[in-house]
Amino acid sequence: MGRLLITGATGFLGGALIRHLRAKGSKPIALGRSELQCQHLEAEGFDVVRMDLSNPCDKDQIAPLGPVDAIVHCAALSAPWGPRSAFVAANVTGTKHLLDLAEKLGVRRFVNISSPTVYFEMKDKENVREDALLPPPINAYAATKAEAEQLVLTRPDLGPINLRPRGLYGAGDTTLLPRLLAAARKRPLPVFRNGAASIDLTHVDDLLSAVETALEASPECEGETFNISGGEPLPVRFIVERVCATKGIPVRWQNRSLAPAVLVARLLETASLIVPGAGEPLATPYTLGLFAFRQSLDISKAERLLDWRPQIDFESGLAKTLVEGNAR
């Protein structure tokens, strides 16, 4: 769909998307905040705009690069912990400023990358549909992503579409699999509820294809939100052991009671936000919940309306991640 502007281009997903689009013959505009990372993208030959979306956007920075037909909004503060003000600035204020910019640029399609964290509760939730009533947010990330989604949907003139990809991984991932590996190296991992936890993940290539499909989707998809995942719920214990095996890391498991662990995590989370310089706590209620509950998404709406289906199962995705990661 014509010329594309990709935010978060210095991050994992945004970077994968601009490279994917260029490989297919497109010439995307990469928008990022880090001066150093933007310089790296310029050295790779990308058209780059350095912009902090928490501030009002300057159309004149982009105008010299030509018309923009669509925007894919990948930029976000994604973390299980942190001050609410930081999440609001990045995820809510940043989205609002980008929507204002999109209007000035005359954009015809706005694809927003959201998160199924908005569904999360401390209980099993399987085959969750997009029309499910959202619970009180588990953390500031979930709260601000839900708010950003609503901002996007209030701009029907931009042809808005929200995508909620679950557990994104692939070569270049700095969050999901690296966090698992780091935790496994340091300490025993918790087993709650007799190892009942399961989850569906998404290989980055499947999300890239979903983004492409959303960009070209018919008008009936505008104003809609779509779940995206690999469609393959797997035991969390299996995922952790397979990932760690690829790095030769032995996994130690420790049976624990959930309620006391969550209580301690809540106290640590609160203290870490109050005490200056405390840093991220060892665990949060959300991260413990990932090891405790069954979670999966119903992706039939994306299959039906976007004609999109995942192509990469977890074993294939993990192998692909290793090969591409080693080639870098």
Protein backbone atom coordinates (compact mmCIF):
# COMPACT_ATOMS: atom_id res chain seq x y z
CA MET A 1 0.00 0.00 0.00
CA GLY A 2 2.19 2.83 -1.27
CA ARG A 3 4.78 4.42 1.03
CA LEU A 4 4.86 3.14 4.60
CA LEU A 5 6.03 4.78 7.81
CA ILE A 6 7.16 2.30 10.49
CA THR A 7 7.53 3.47 14.09
CA GLY A 8 9.75 1.65 16.55
CA ALA A 9 12.08 0.90 13.65
CA THR A 10 15.08 0.68 16.00
CA GLY A 11 13.38 -2.12 17.96
CA PHE A 12 12.90 -5.83 17.34
CA LEU A 13 9.57 -5.82 15.47
CA GLY A 14 9.97 -2.48 13.72
CA GLY A 15 13.46 -3.40 12.56
CA ALA A 16 12.29 -6.77 11.27
CA LEU A 17 9.41 -5.09 9.44
CA ILE A 18 11.45 -2.43 7.62
CA ARG A 19 13.96 -5.06 6.46
CA HIS A 20 11.16 -7.38 5.37
CA LEU A 21 9.45 -4.62 3.41
CA ARG A 22 12.68 -3.55 1.72
CA ALA A 23 13.42 -7.15 0.73
CA LYS A 24 10.04 -7.18 -1.02
CA GLY A 25 10.88 -4.04 -3.01
CA SER A 26 9.27 -1.38 -0.82
CA LYS A 27 11.06 1.69 0.54
CA PRO A 28 9.70 2.22 4.06
CA ILE A 29 10.39 5.25 6.21
CA ALA A 30 11.92 4.22 9.53
CA LEU A 31 10.98 6.26 12.58
CA GLY A 32 12.91 5.85 15.81
CA ARG A 33 14.04 7.71 18.91
CA SER A 34 17.62 6.53 19.52
CA GLU A 35 20.13 8.73 17.71
CA LEU A 36 22.74 5.97 17.54
CA GLN A 37 20.32 3.32 16.27
CA CYS A 38 18.88 5.74 13.73
CA GLN A 39 22.40 6.36 12.45
CA HIS A 40 22.85 2.60 12.03
CA LEU A 41 19.65 2.42 9.96
CA GLU A 42 20.81 5.34 7.81
CA ALA A 43 24.09 3.48 7.23
CA GLU A 44 21.99 0.52 5.99
CA GLY A 45 20.39 2.84 3.43
CA PHE A 46 16.99 3.43 5.05
CA ASP A 47 15.14 6.72 5.00
CA VAL A 48 15.11 7.58 8.72
CA VAL A 49 13.29 10.13 10.84
CA ARG A 50 14.46 10.59 14.43
CA MET A 51 11.48 11.57 16.52
CA ASP A 52 10.34 11.20 20.12
CA LEU A 53 6.62 10.44 19.91
CA SER A 54 6.01 11.59 23.48
CA ASN A 55 6.32 15.10 22.02
CA PRO A 56 4.03 16.54 19.34
CA CYS A 57 5.19 15.33 15.92
CA ASP A 58 6.62 17.67 13.31
CA LYS A 59 5.15 16.95 9.90
CA ASP A 60 7.96 18.92 8.27
CA GLN A 61 10.48 16.25 9.34
CA ILE A 62 8.70 13.68 7.18
CA ALA A 63 7.32 15.80 4.33
CA PRO A 64 10.62 15.89 2.38
CA LEU A 65 10.51 12.08 2.11
CA GLY A 66 7.31 12.18 0.09
CA PRO A 67 3.71 11.07 0.69
CA VAL A 68 2.88 8.50 3.36
CA ASP A 69 -0.01 6.17 2.60
CA ALA A 70 0.00 4.00 5.73
CA ILE A 71 1.57 3.79 9.17
CA VAL A 72 2.46 0.70 11.20
CA HIS A 73 2.84 1.68 14.84
CA CYS A 74 5.31 -0.71 16.48
CA ALA A 75 6.82 1.72 18.98
CA ALA A 76 5.90 1.10 22.62
CA LEU A 77 7.25 0.76 26.12
CA SER A 78 6.81 -2.97 26.72
CA ALA A 79 7.77 -4.22 30.18
CA PRO A 80 6.16 -6.00 33.14
CA TRP A 81 7.19 -3.22 35.52
CA GLY A 82 7.86 0.49 35.66
CA PRO A 83 6.36 3.86 36.63
CA ARG A 84 2.96 4.48 35.12
CA SER A 85 4.04 7.90 33.87
CA ALA A 86 6.62 6.30 31.56
CA PHE A 87 4.02 3.94 30.05
CA VAL A 88 1.53 6.77 29.57
CA ALA A 89 4.13 8.91 27.80
CA ALA A 90 5.22 6.13 25.45
CA ASN A 91 2.01 4.21 24.82
CA VAL A 92 -0.81 6.74 25.19
CA THR A 93 0.65 10.18 24.54
CA GLY A 94 2.93 8.75 21.85
CA THR A 95 0.00 7.08 20.06
CA LYS A 96 -2.08 10.26 20.21
CA HIS A 97 0.72 12.34 18.71
CA LEU A 98 1.25 9.77 15.97
CA LEU A 99 -2.46 9.73 15.14
CA ASP A 100 -2.40 13.51 14.84
CA LEU A 101 0.59 13.22 12.51
CA ALA A 102 -1.17 10.53 10.46
CA GLU A 103 -4.12 12.86 9.96
CA LYS A 104 -1.85 15.67 8.78
CA LEU A 105 -0.12 13.29 6.36
CA GLY A 106 -3.43 12.03 4.92
CA VAL A 107 -2.73 8.42 5.86
CA ARG A 108 -5.32 5.90 4.62
CA ARG A 109 -4.45 2.93 6.88
CA PHE A 110 -3.13 2.91 10.46
CA VAL A 111 -2.08 -0.49 11.85
CA ASN A 112 -1.47 -0.43 15.59
CA ILE A 113 0.52 -3.22 17.26
CA SER A 114 -1.13 -3.82 20.61
CA SER A 115 -0.93 -6.75 23.05
CA PRO A 116 -3.13 -9.52 24.47
CA THR A 117 -1.78 -8.53 27.88
CA VAL A 118 -4.98 -6.48 27.98
CA TYR A 119 -6.86 -9.79 28.55
CA PHE A 120 -4.66 -11.02 31.38
CA GLU A 121 -6.13 -12.09 34.69
CA MET A 122 -4.81 -14.36 37.42
CA LYS A 123 -6.83 -17.31 36.14
CA ASP A 124 -7.00 -19.68 33.17
CA LYS A 125 -8.21 -17.95 29.99
CA GLU A 126 -8.32 -20.13 26.90
CA ASN A 127 -9.51 -19.36 23.36
CA VAL A 128 -10.06 -15.71 24.24
CA ARG A 129 -11.90 -13.72 21.58
CA GLU A 130 -11.45 -10.08 20.70
CA ASP A 131 -14.92 -9.18 22.00
CA ALA A 132 -14.15 -10.51 25.50
CA LEU A 133 -14.77 -7.99 28.26
CA LEU A 134 -11.40 -6.63 29.33
CA PRO A 135 -10.58 -7.12 33.03
CA PRO A 136 -8.95 -4.51 35.28
CA PRO A 137 -5.39 -4.19 33.89
CA ILE A 138 -2.73 -6.34 35.51
CA ASN A 139 -0.11 -3.60 35.15
CA ALA A 140 0.58 -0.18 33.63
CA TYR A 141 1.58 -1.73 30.31
CA ALA A 142 -1.80 -3.46 29.91
CA ALA A 143 -3.66 -0.33 30.98
CA THR A 144 -1.90 1.95 28.53
CA LYS A 145 -2.08 -0.47 25.60
CA ALA A 146 -5.85 -0.77 26.10
CA GLU A 147 -6.12 3.02 26.20
CA ALA A 148 -4.01 3.34 23.05
CA GLU A 149 -6.26 0.86 21.23
CA GLN A 150 -9.28 3.01 21.98
CA LEU A 151 -7.51 6.14 20.76
CA VAL A 152 -6.74 4.39 17.48
CA LEU A 153 -10.34 3.31 16.98
CA THR A 154 -11.62 6.87 17.47
CA ARG A 155 -9.95 7.86 14.16
CA PRO A 156 -12.08 6.09 11.53
CA ASP A 157 -10.74 8.40 8.82
CA LEU A 158 -7.35 6.67 9.18
CA GLY A 159 -8.63 3.16 8.42
CA PRO A 160 -7.49 1.89 11.84
CA ILE A 161 -6.75 -1.75 12.69
CA ASN A 162 -5.42 -3.11 15.99
CA LEU A 163 -3.36 -6.31 16.09
CA ARG A 164 -2.77 -8.18 19.38
CA PRO A 165 0.17 -10.58 18.86
CA ARG A 166 0.96 -12.99 21.70
CA GLY A 167 4.50 -13.71 22.88
CA LEU A 168 6.55 -12.43 19.95
CA TYR A 169 9.90 -14.15 19.36
CA GLY A 170 12.49 -14.61 16.64
CA ALA A 171 16.03 -13.60 15.71
CA GLY A 172 16.73 -10.20 17.24
CA ASP A 173 14.25 -10.62 20.10
CA THR A 174 15.60 -8.86 23.19
CA THR A 175 12.70 -9.57 25.52
CA LEU A 176 10.86 -12.90 25.61
CA LEU A 177 13.42 -15.64 25.07
CA PRO A 178 16.40 -13.66 26.46
CA ARG A 179 14.45 -13.04 29.69
CA LEU A 180 13.66 -16.74 29.98
CA LEU A 181 17.29 -17.68 29.48
CA ALA A 182 18.54 -15.09 31.96
CA ALA A 183 16.10 -16.24 34.63
CA ALA A 184 16.96 -19.91 34.09
CA ARG A 185 20.68 -19.18 34.46
CA LYS A 186 20.23 -17.36 37.76
CA ARG A 187 17.74 -19.38 39.79
CA PRO A 188 15.17 -22.19 39.93
CA LEU A 189 12.01 -21.39 38.02
CA PRO A 190 8.62 -21.76 39.73
CA VAL A 191 6.14 -24.56 39.15
CA PHE A 192 2.63 -23.53 40.16
CA ARG A 193 -0.58 -25.55 40.03
CA ASN A 194 1.26 -28.77 39.12
CA GLY A 195 2.67 -27.22 35.95
CA ALA A 196 -0.72 -26.34 34.43
CA ALA A 197 0.52 -23.18 32.67
CA SER A 198 0.42 -23.04 28.88
CA ILE A 199 0.58 -20.30 26.27
CA ASP A 200 0.60 -19.67 22.52
CA LEU A 201 3.53 -17.74 21.04
CA THR A 202 4.02 -15.90 17.74
CA HIS A 203 7.08 -16.10 15.51
CA VAL A 204 7.93 -12.65 14.17
CA ASP A 205 7.52 -13.80 10.55
CA ASP A 206 3.89 -14.70 11.21
CA LEU A 207 3.29 -11.22 12.62
CA LEU A 208 4.99 -9.65 9.61
CA SER A 209 2.57 -11.49 7.32
CA ALA A 210 -0.35 -10.39 9.53
CA VAL A 211 0.80 -6.76 9.24
CA GLU A 212 1.00 -7.02 5.46
CA THR A 213 -2.47 -8.51 5.34
CA ALA A 214 -3.84 -5.76 7.58
CA LEU A 215 -2.31 -3.08 5.37
CA GLU A 216 -4.12 -4.48 2.35
CA ALA A 217 -7.33 -5.48 4.13
CA SER A 218 -10.74 -4.44 2.86
CA PRO A 219 -12.66 -1.52 4.42
CA GLU A 220 -14.80 -3.96 6.41
CA CYS A 221 -11.73 -4.63 8.58
CA GLU A 222 -11.30 -1.00 9.53
CA GLY A 223 -12.11 -0.28 13.15
CA GLU A 224 -11.48 -3.92 14.08
CA THR A 225 -9.09 -5.63 16.49
CA PHE A 226 -7.48 -8.99 15.72
CA ASN A 227 -5.75 -11.61 17.84
CA ILE A 228 -2.54 -12.93 16.31
CA SER A 229 -0.62 -16.01 17.47
CA GLY A 230 0.95 -19.22 16.27
CA GLY A 231 -2.31 -20.96 17.21
CA GLU A 232 -0.41 -23.62 19.15
CA PRO A 233 -0.82 -23.47 22.95
CA LEU A 234 2.09 -25.30 24.59
CA PRO A 235 3.01 -26.04 28.21
CA VAL A 236 5.19 -23.24 29.58
CA ARG A 237 7.48 -25.86 31.08
CA PHE A 238 8.03 -27.42 27.64
CA ILE A 239 8.75 -24.03 26.06
CA VAL A 240 11.29 -23.11 28.73
CA GLU A 241 13.10 -26.45 28.54
CA ARG A 242 13.28 -26.39 24.74
CA VAL A 243 14.62 -22.83 24.68
CA CYS A 244 17.20 -23.52 27.40
CA ALA A 245 18.31 -26.74 25.71
CA THR A 246 19.35 -24.74 22.66
CA LYS A 247 21.85 -22.86 24.84
CA GLY A 248 22.89 -25.81 26.99
CA ILE A 249 21.34 -24.30 30.10
CA PRO A 250 20.04 -26.82 32.66
CA VAL A 251 16.63 -25.83 34.01
CA ARG A 252 15.93 -26.14 37.70
CA TRP A 253 12.28 -26.24 38.77
CA GLN A 254 10.84 -25.55 42.19
CA ASN A 255 7.27 -26.34 43.26
CA ARG A 256 5.71 -23.31 44.92
CA SER A 257 2.36 -22.13 46.24
CA LEU A 258 0.91 -19.40 44.07
CA ALA A 259 -0.95 -17.18 46.56
CA PRO A 260 2.01 -16.49 48.90
CA ALA A 261 4.32 -15.92 45.93
CA VAL A 262 1.93 -13.38 44.38
CA LEU A 263 1.54 -11.56 47.70
CA VAL A 264 5.31 -11.18 48.04
CA ALA A 265 5.57 -10.10 44.39
CA ARG A 266 2.95 -7.39 44.92
CA LEU A 267 4.85 -6.05 47.92
CA LEU A 268 8.15 -6.07 46.00
CA GLU A 269 6.54 -4.41 43.00
CA THR A 270 5.11 -1.62 45.15
CA ALA A 271 8.36 -1.11 47.02
CA SER A 272 10.41 -0.99 43.82
CA LEU A 273 8.27 1.87 42.51
CA ILE A 274 8.62 3.82 45.76
CA VAL A 275 12.27 3.31 46.65
CA PRO A 276 14.56 5.41 44.43
CA GLY A 277 16.93 3.31 42.34
CA ALA A 278 15.37 0.02 43.45
CA GLY A 279 15.09 -1.27 39.89
CA GLU A 280 12.85 -4.04 38.53
CA PRO A 281 11.80 -6.57 41.19
CA LEU A 282 12.75 -10.22 40.91
CA ALA A 283 9.16 -11.10 40.02
CA THR A 284 5.83 -9.35 39.46
CA PRO A 285 2.31 -10.77 39.74
CA TYR A 286 2.15 -10.77 35.94
CA THR A 287 5.37 -12.75 35.43
CA LEU A 288 4.28 -15.27 38.07
CA GLY A 289 0.92 -15.57 36.36
CA LEU A 290 2.64 -16.57 33.13
CA PHE A 291 4.01 -19.61 35.00
CA ALA A 292 0.67 -20.44 36.60
CA PHE A 293 -2.21 -20.23 34.13
CA ARG A 294 -3.40 -21.58 30.79
CA GLN A 295 -3.67 -18.88 28.15
CA SER A 296 -4.58 -19.02 24.48
CA LEU A 297 -6.16 -16.80 21.85
CA ASP A 298 -8.96 -17.47 19.42
CA ILE A 299 -7.49 -16.37 16.07
CA SER A 300 -10.50 -17.31 13.93
CA LYS A 301 -11.46 -13.66 13.34
CA ALA A 302 -8.11 -12.97 11.67
CA GLU A 303 -8.51 -16.14 9.64
CA ARG A 304 -12.01 -15.16 8.58
CA LEU A 305 -11.71 -11.42 7.88
CA LEU A 306 -8.02 -10.97 7.09
CA ASP A 307 -7.59 -14.38 5.43
CA TRP A 308 -4.47 -14.76 7.58
CA ARG A 309 -3.19 -17.95 9.17
CA PRO A 310 0.02 -18.69 11.07
CA GLN A 311 2.61 -20.68 9.12
CA ILE A 312 5.35 -21.29 11.69
CA ASP A 313 4.95 -23.77 14.55
CA PHE A 314 7.08 -23.42 17.67
CA GLU A 315 9.69 -26.06 16.78
CA SER A 316 10.20 -24.56 13.33
CA GLY A 317 10.24 -21.05 14.76
CA LEU A 318 12.81 -21.93 17.40
CA ALA A 319 15.08 -23.54 14.80
CA LYS A 320 14.68 -20.53 12.52
CA THR A 321 15.51 -18.19 15.41
CA LEU A 322 18.72 -20.07 16.13
CA VAL A 323 19.87 -20.19 12.52
CA GLU A 324 19.14 -16.52 11.81
CA GLY A 325 20.53 -15.43 15.18
CA ASN A 326 23.82 -17.26 14.56
CA ALA A 327 24.05 -15.72 11.08
CA ARG A 328 24.04 -12.17 12.47
